[in-house]
XYZ file of C-alpha atoms in Angstrom:
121
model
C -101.242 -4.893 57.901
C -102.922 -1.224 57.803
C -106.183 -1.354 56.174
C -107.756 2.046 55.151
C -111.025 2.787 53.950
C -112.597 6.281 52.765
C -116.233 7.256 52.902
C -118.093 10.599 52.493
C -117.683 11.581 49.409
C -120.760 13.652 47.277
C -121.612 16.060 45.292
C -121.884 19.725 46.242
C -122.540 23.032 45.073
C -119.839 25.461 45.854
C -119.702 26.990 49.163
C -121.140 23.516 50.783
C -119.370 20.882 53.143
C -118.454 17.841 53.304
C -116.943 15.349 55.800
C -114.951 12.226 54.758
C -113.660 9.424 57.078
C -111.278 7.058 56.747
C -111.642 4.149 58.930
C -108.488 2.135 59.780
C -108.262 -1.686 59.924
C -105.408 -2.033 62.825
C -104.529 0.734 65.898
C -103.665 4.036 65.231
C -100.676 3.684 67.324
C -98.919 1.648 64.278
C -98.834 4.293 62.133
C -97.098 7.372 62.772
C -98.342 9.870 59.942
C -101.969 9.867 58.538
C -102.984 12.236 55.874
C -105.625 13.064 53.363
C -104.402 13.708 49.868
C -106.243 14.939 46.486
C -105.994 13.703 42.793
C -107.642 16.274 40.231
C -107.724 14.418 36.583
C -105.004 14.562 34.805
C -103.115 16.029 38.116
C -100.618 14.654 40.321
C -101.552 13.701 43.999
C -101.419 16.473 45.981
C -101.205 16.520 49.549
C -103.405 18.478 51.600
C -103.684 17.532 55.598
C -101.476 15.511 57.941
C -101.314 14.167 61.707
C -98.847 12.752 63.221
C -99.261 10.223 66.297
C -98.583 13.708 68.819
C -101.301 15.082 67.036
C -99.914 17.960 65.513
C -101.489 19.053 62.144
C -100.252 20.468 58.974
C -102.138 22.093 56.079
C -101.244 22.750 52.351
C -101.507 26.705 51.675
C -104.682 25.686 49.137
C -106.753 24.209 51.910
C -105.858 26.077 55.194
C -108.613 27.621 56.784
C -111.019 25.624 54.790
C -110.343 21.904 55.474
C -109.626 20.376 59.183
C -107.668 17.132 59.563
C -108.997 15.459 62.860
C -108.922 11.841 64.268
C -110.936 9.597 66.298
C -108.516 7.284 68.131
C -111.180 4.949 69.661
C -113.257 4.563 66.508
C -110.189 3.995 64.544
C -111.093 6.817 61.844
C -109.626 9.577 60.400
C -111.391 12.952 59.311
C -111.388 15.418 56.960
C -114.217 18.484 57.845
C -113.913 20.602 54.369
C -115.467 23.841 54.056
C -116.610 26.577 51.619
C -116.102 24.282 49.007
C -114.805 25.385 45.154
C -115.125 23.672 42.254
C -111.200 23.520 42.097
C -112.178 20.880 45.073
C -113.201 18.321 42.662
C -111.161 15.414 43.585
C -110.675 12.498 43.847
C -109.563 12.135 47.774
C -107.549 9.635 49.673
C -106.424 9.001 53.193
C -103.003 7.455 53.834
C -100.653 5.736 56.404
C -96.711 5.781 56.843
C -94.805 4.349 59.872
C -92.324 7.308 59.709
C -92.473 11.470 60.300
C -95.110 13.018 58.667
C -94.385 13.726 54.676
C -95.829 15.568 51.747
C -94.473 12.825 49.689
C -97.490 10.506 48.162
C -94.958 8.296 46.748
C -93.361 8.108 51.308
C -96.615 6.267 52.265
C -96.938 3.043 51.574
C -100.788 2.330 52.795
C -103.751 3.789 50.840
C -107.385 4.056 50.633
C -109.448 3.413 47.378
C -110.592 6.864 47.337
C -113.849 8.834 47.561
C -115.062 11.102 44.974
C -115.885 14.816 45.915
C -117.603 17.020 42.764
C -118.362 20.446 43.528
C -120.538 22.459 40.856
């Protein structure tokens, strides 16, 4: 059972950083695709970075360049560096799990975190 829990989130003025983590409960290995995903209010989850267990990365057009999706195999935690931070950013963010290829699907993965809160103003 894949366990995932964010932490990082804060409030920023625009043009600041942030880094979240998302620790993981079980090994990496039993996941194949991790990813970080946003929920504005009112807004659908939106997908923004993934890995896959080869370590290849993908990045939404809105957040390449900006954001970095990075992992930590020993510590068991996932990353997500974000840079030159909007207010559009305001989120709530999530990191997720799925034993399968790599999707921009929320509804594909079936392991979530609670979320962490990013405000930038």
């Amino acid at each position: 059972h894949v366990q995932l829990v964010e932490s990082g989130g804060d409030s920023v003025q625009p043009g600041g950083s942030l880094r979240l983590s998302c620790a993981f409960s079980v090994d990496r290995h039993k996941t194949n695709c991790v990813a970080w995903f946003r929920q504005r209010p009112g807004q659908e989850r939106e997908g923004l970075a993934v890995i896959d267990s080869d370590g290849t990365t993908t990045y939404a057009g809105s957040v390449k360049g900006r954001f970095t999706i990075s992992e930590d195999n020993a510590k068991m935690t996932l990353y997500l560096q974000m840079n030159s931070l909007k207010p559009e950013d305001t989120a709530m963010y999530y990191c997720a799990a799925r034993f399968f290829d790599c999707s921009w699907s929320p509804g594909s993965y079936n392991r979530w975190g609670q979320g962490t809160q990013v405000t930038v103003s």
